[in-house]
Tab-separated table of C-alpha atoms in Angstrom:
chain	number	residue	atom	x	y	z
A	1	GLU	CA	-12.222	1.872	48.639
A	2	VAL	CA	-13.487	0.790	45.439
A	3	GLN	CA	-11.347	-2.195	43.566
A	4	LEU	CA	-12.355	-3.171	39.560
A	5	LEU	CA	-11.117	-7.106	39.159
A	6	GLU	CA	-10.864	-8.519	35.862
A	7	SER	CA	-10.588	-11.425	34.413
A	8	GLY	CA	-11.502	-13.688	31.434
A	9	GLY	CA	-8.657	-12.267	29.036
A	10	GLY	CA	-6.627	-15.015	27.104
A	11	LEU	CA	-5.052	-15.961	23.156
A	12	VAL	CA	-7.747	-16.369	20.622
A	13	GLN	CA	-8.126	-17.243	17.433
A	14	PRO	CA	-9.487	-14.408	15.198
A	15	GLY	CA	-12.720	-15.277	14.138
A	16	GLY	CA	-12.803	-16.858	18.119
A	17	SER	CA	-14.922	-15.271	21.505
A	18	LEU	CA	-14.550	-14.180	24.889
A	19	ARG	CA	-16.066	-13.181	27.892
A	20	LEU	CA	-14.693	-10.452	30.500
A	21	SER	CA	-15.867	-10.302	33.404
A	22	CYS	CA	-15.027	-7.431	36.105
A	23	ALA	CA	-15.960	-7.615	40.123
A	24	ALA	CA	-16.082	-4.968	41.158
A	25	SER	CA	-16.077	-3.990	44.756
A	26	GLY	CA	-16.246	-1.031	47.303
A	27	PHE	CA	-18.947	1.304	46.300
A	28	THR	CA	-22.953	0.966	44.909
A	29	PHE	CA	-22.011	-0.460	41.535
A	30	SER	CA	-26.032	-0.328	41.089
A	31	SER	CA	-25.488	2.761	41.017
A	32	TYR	CA	-22.583	3.838	38.316
A	33	ALA	CA	-22.468	3.531	34.834
A	34	MET	CA	-19.725	1.630	33.964
A	35	SER	CA	-17.793	1.144	30.626
A	36	TRP	CA	-14.588	-0.692	29.097
A	37	VAL	CA	-11.307	1.127	27.608
A	38	ARG	CA	-9.049	-0.518	26.193
A	39	ARG	CA	-5.294	0.500	24.973
A	40	ALA	CA	-3.890	-1.557	22.024
A	41	PRO	CA	-0.329	-1.770	21.801
A	42	GLY	CA	1.576	0.979	20.936
A	43	LYS	CA	-1.813	2.772	20.728
A	44	GLY	CA	-3.832	5.745	22.775
A	45	LEU	CA	-6.166	4.684	24.845
A	46	GLU	CA	-10.033	3.537	22.885
A	47	TRP	CA	-13.396	3.587	25.133
A	48	VAL	CA	-14.805	0.648	23.901
A	49	SER	CA	-18.301	0.213	25.962
A	50	THR	CA	-21.120	1.995	28.329
A	51	ASN	CA	-23.464	0.298	30.038
A	52	SER	CA	-25.581	3.053	32.356
A	53	ALA	CA	-26.371	2.117	35.814
A	54	SER	CA	-29.499	0.284	35.135
A	55	GLY	CA	-28.574	-1.568	32.687
A	56	SER	CA	-30.665	0.075	30.214
A	57	SER	CA	-28.944	1.159	28.251
A	58	THR	CA	-25.627	0.702	25.761
A	59	TYR	CA	-23.022	2.574	23.761
A	60	TYR	CA	-20.415	0.726	21.556
A	61	ALA	CA	-17.514	1.856	19.866
A	62	ASP	CA	-18.046	1.601	16.009
A	63	SER	CA	-15.692	-0.201	16.058
A	64	VAL	CA	-16.258	-3.596	17.904
A	65	LYS	CA	-21.044	-2.735	17.071
A	66	GLY	CA	-22.100	-5.503	16.459
A	67	ARG	CA	-19.193	-8.071	17.980
A	68	PHE	CA	-19.264	-6.809	21.271
A	69	THR	CA	-22.194	-6.445	24.147
A	70	ILE	CA	-22.005	-5.585	26.910
A	71	SER	CA	-23.824	-6.083	29.975
A	72	ARG	CA	-24.061	-6.526	33.754
A	73	ASP	CA	-25.492	-8.471	36.389
A	74	ASN	CA	-26.720	-5.627	39.657
A	75	SER	CA	-26.608	-8.691	41.736
A	76	LYS	CA	-23.600	-10.143	40.964
A	77	ASN	CA	-21.586	-6.019	40.945
A	78	THR	CA	-20.250	-7.557	38.151
A	79	LEU	CA	-19.760	-5.993	34.192
A	80	TYR	CA	-19.573	-8.634	31.246
A	81	LEU	CA	-17.894	-7.723	27.830
A	82	GLN	CA	-19.166	-10.785	25.440
A	83	MET	CA	-16.412	-10.607	22.588
A	84	SER	CA	-17.003	-11.932	19.802
A	85	SER	CA	-15.809	-12.504	16.176
A	86	LEU	CA	-12.455	-11.240	17.523
A	87	ARG	CA	-9.770	-10.212	15.244
A	88	ALA	CA	-5.998	-9.275	15.225
A	89	GLU	CA	-7.266	-5.420	16.142
A	90	ASP	CA	-9.093	-6.243	18.925
A	91	THR	CA	-5.492	-7.160	20.862
A	92	ALA	CA	-6.043	-5.087	23.802
A	93	LEU	CA	-5.126	-4.505	27.413
A	94	TYR	CA	-8.545	-4.589	28.678
A	95	TYR	CA	-9.872	-2.065	31.622
A	96	CYS	CA	-12.768	-1.916	33.344
A	97	THR	CA	-13.704	1.440	34.860
A	98	LYS	CA	-16.139	3.387	36.732
A	99	GLU	CA	-17.771	6.549	36.029
A	100	GLY	CA	-17.560	9.895	38.143
A	101	VAL	CA	-19.545	10.311	40.811
A	102	ASP	CA	-21.480	12.862	38.394
A	103	PRO	CA	-23.954	10.656	37.023
A	104	GLN	CA	-24.602	9.938	32.563
A	105	VAL	CA	-21.058	12.095	32.615
A	106	PHE	CA	-18.664	9.190	31.288
A	107	TYR	CA	-15.512	9.929	32.645
A	108	PHE	CA	-13.668	7.716	34.484
A	109	ASP	CA	-12.929	7.948	37.757
A	110	SER	CA	-11.805	4.407	38.046
A	111	TRP	CA	-9.467	2.249	36.778
A	112	GLY	CA	-9.748	-2.038	37.291
A	113	GLN	CA	-5.775	-3.312	36.372
A	114	GLY	CA	-7.171	-4.819	33.029
A	115	THR	CA	-6.957	-8.051	31.532
A	116	LEU	CA	-4.601	-8.955	28.556
A	117	VAL	CA	-7.116	-10.126	25.247
A	118	THR	CA	-4.740	-11.365	22.246
A	119	VAL	CA	-6.617	-12.562	18.789
A	120	SER	CA	-3.646	-14.591	16.808
A	121	SER	CA	-2.893	-17.350	15.298
B	1	ASP	CA	-16.820	11.965	15.990
B	2	ILE	CA	-15.303	14.189	18.025
B	3	VAL	CA	-11.516	13.563	17.184
B	4	MET	CA	-9.277	14.508	19.565
B	5	THR	CA	-5.519	15.522	19.601
B	6	GLN	CA	-1.981	16.538	22.099
B	7	SER	CA	0.707	18.465	21.587
B	8	PRO	CA	3.926	17.670	22.111
B	9	ASP	CA	4.100	14.035	21.786
B	10	SER	CA	6.811	13.938	24.748
B	11	LEU	CA	8.562	15.817	26.421
B	12	ALA	CA	11.215	16.172	28.781
B	13	VAL	CA	11.446	19.331	31.851
B	14	SER	CA	13.776	19.151	34.768
B	15	LEU	CA	12.832	18.455	37.854
B	16	GLY	CA	11.244	21.291	39.896
B	17	GLU	CA	9.831	23.375	36.159
B	18	ARG	CA	6.627	22.998	34.439
B	19	ALA	CA	5.380	21.103	32.473
B	20	THR	CA	2.198	21.836	29.527
B	21	ILE	CA	0.625	19.677	27.288
B	22	ASN	CA	-2.035	20.500	25.474
B	23	CYS	CA	-5.272	19.414	23.729
B	24	LYS	CA	-7.520	20.089	21.090
B	25	SER	CA	-10.650	18.638	19.662
B	26	SER	CA	-12.454	18.551	16.582
B	27	GLN	CA	-15.081	20.969	18.070
B	28	SER	CA	-16.932	22.215	20.909
B	29	VAL	CA	-17.086	19.964	24.344
B	30	LEU	CA	-18.437	22.951	26.180
B	31	SER	CA	-21.960	22.558	26.425
B	32	THR	CA	-24.005	25.719	26.485
B	33	SER	CA	-26.990	24.527	28.689
B	34	ASN	CA	-24.604	24.354	32.562
B	35	ASN	CA	-21.490	26.212	30.879
B	36	LYS	CA	-19.306	23.373	31.863
B	37	ASN	CA	-16.515	21.415	29.586
B	38	TYR	CA	-16.811	17.241	29.146
B	39	LEU	CA	-13.272	17.710	29.377
B	40	ALA	CA	-11.203	14.727	31.734
B	41	TRP	CA	-7.006	13.990	31.860
B	42	TYR	CA	-5.397	11.368	32.816
B	43	GLN	CA	-1.817	9.965	34.093
B	44	GLN	CA	-1.206	6.497	32.941
B	45	LYS	CA	2.168	5.276	35.054
B	46	PRO	CA	4.356	2.028	32.775
B	47	GLY	CA	2.504	-1.224	34.589
B	48	GLN	CA	-0.726	0.878	35.821
B	49	PRO	CA	-4.195	1.864	34.847
B	50	PRO	CA	-5.011	4.988	34.586
B	51	LYS	CA	-5.823	7.659	36.693
B	52	LEU	CA	-8.294	10.204	37.251
B	53	LEU	CA	-6.583	13.746	37.523
B	54	ILE	CA	-8.760	16.483	36.170
B	55	TYR	CA	-12.070	16.715	35.409
B	56	TRP	CA	-14.806	19.122	33.924
B	57	ALA	CA	-11.625	20.756	32.018
B	58	SER	CA	-10.236	22.103	35.492
B	59	THR	CA	-12.139	20.365	38.411
B	60	ARG	CA	-8.980	18.719	40.215
B	61	GLU	CA	-9.997	14.853	41.779
B	62	SER	CA	-9.890	13.595	44.801
B	63	GLY	CA	-6.178	13.737	45.961
B	64	VAL	CA	-4.619	14.722	42.826
B	65	PRO	CA	-1.676	16.865	44.412
B	66	ASP	CA	-2.449	20.319	43.476
B	67	ARG	CA	0.721	21.051	41.199
B	68	PHE	CA	-1.597	19.924	38.740
B	69	SER	CA	-3.440	22.140	36.910
B	70	GLY	CA	-6.393	21.862	33.919
B	71	SER	CA	-7.619	25.360	32.047
B	72	GLY	CA	-8.494	26.050	29.048
B	73	SER	CA	-12.154	26.239	27.306
B	74	GLY	CA	-14.574	24.946	24.222
B	75	THR	CA	-12.095	22.777	21.838
B	76	ASP	CA	-8.694	24.361	23.484
B	77	PHE	CA	-7.404	23.093	26.433
B	78	THR	CA	-4.201	22.598	29.532
B	79	LEU	CA	-2.675	20.557	31.672
B	80	THR	CA	-0.035	21.970	34.079
B	81	ILE	CA	2.515	20.251	36.471
B	82	SER	CA	3.363	23.626	38.152
B	83	GLY	CA	7.030	21.802	39.761
B	84	LEU	CA	7.524	18.913	37.278
B	85	GLN	CA	8.234	15.632	40.188
B	86	ALA	CA	9.552	12.526	39.689
B	87	GLU	CA	7.020	10.888	40.303
B	88	ASP	CA	4.967	12.690	37.321
B	89	VAL	CA	6.879	10.579	34.729
B	90	ALA	CA	3.984	8.930	33.205
B	91	VAL	CA	1.354	9.487	29.615
B	92	TYR	CA	-0.609	12.121	29.890
B	93	SER	CA	-3.939	11.449	27.592
B	94	CYS	CA	-6.707	13.528	28.129
B	95	GLN	CA	-11.047	12.835	27.271
B	96	GLN	CA	-13.941	14.380	25.698
B	97	TYR	CA	-16.828	13.083	27.629
B	98	TYR	CA	-19.275	15.670	25.674
B	99	SER	CA	-20.063	13.146	23.290
B	100	THR	CA	-20.278	9.121	22.371
B	101	PRO	CA	-17.752	7.915	20.941
B	102	LEU	CA	-15.711	8.890	23.126
B	103	THR	CA	-12.113	9.421	22.478
B	104	PHE	CA	-9.317	10.308	23.734
B	105	GLY	CA	-5.711	12.383	22.118
B	106	PRO	CA	-3.083	10.240	21.753
B	107	GLY	CA	-1.384	10.451	24.570
B	108	THR	CA	2.148	12.830	25.492
B	109	ASN	CA	4.500	11.472	27.420
B	110	VAL	CA	6.089	13.430	30.439
B	111	ASP	CA	9.954	12.420	31.199
B	112	VAL	CA	13.146	14.567	33.968
B	113	LYS	CA	15.415	15.814	32.025
């Protein structure tokens, strides 16, 4: 059974930094692209970033480009999201997601429970 | 960027009746190379993460009840729940994966009348 367990969320001041982690199990982590998707309070789902299976390719939403960095450690089956220069509008529940069975096609067949990031002074 | 819109914003359907949700993309998500529509549907119940229902516009994810079906092509898509059950109360969102940035529709809230 696929399991994705996010951690690292919390309360941070505007301009601060935070690193999210996602521990994956139940599948061959190194074979799948992984992504972060968020939902801000009262808003729809927003894709944040994707990391290819090998980690060699990364993609970002314009809203986080230059501030967030996605990475992975395939030896630890863990996905990361380093967030810096955080803004109030980054406040959201952040989900770790796994790509579906079709390689290099980014729909998400597994989701973690999410970790809450609150940016406030 | 491909903008996804959904209609209606919310709907209430009697148990056992049909629920229809529409999703429209600002440009075609149909690939001419493989004739596939890069469109997925998700269900999100309160307090739970989203769950994949449909991908390639009409392929049902394993374990999803067959009362859920997806249709459409190009820019116009539909998710149909044939015979609403109480456990189907949720927000339903479409997503295009034709190009980055990946984008979602705003969601449709489905409730029981």
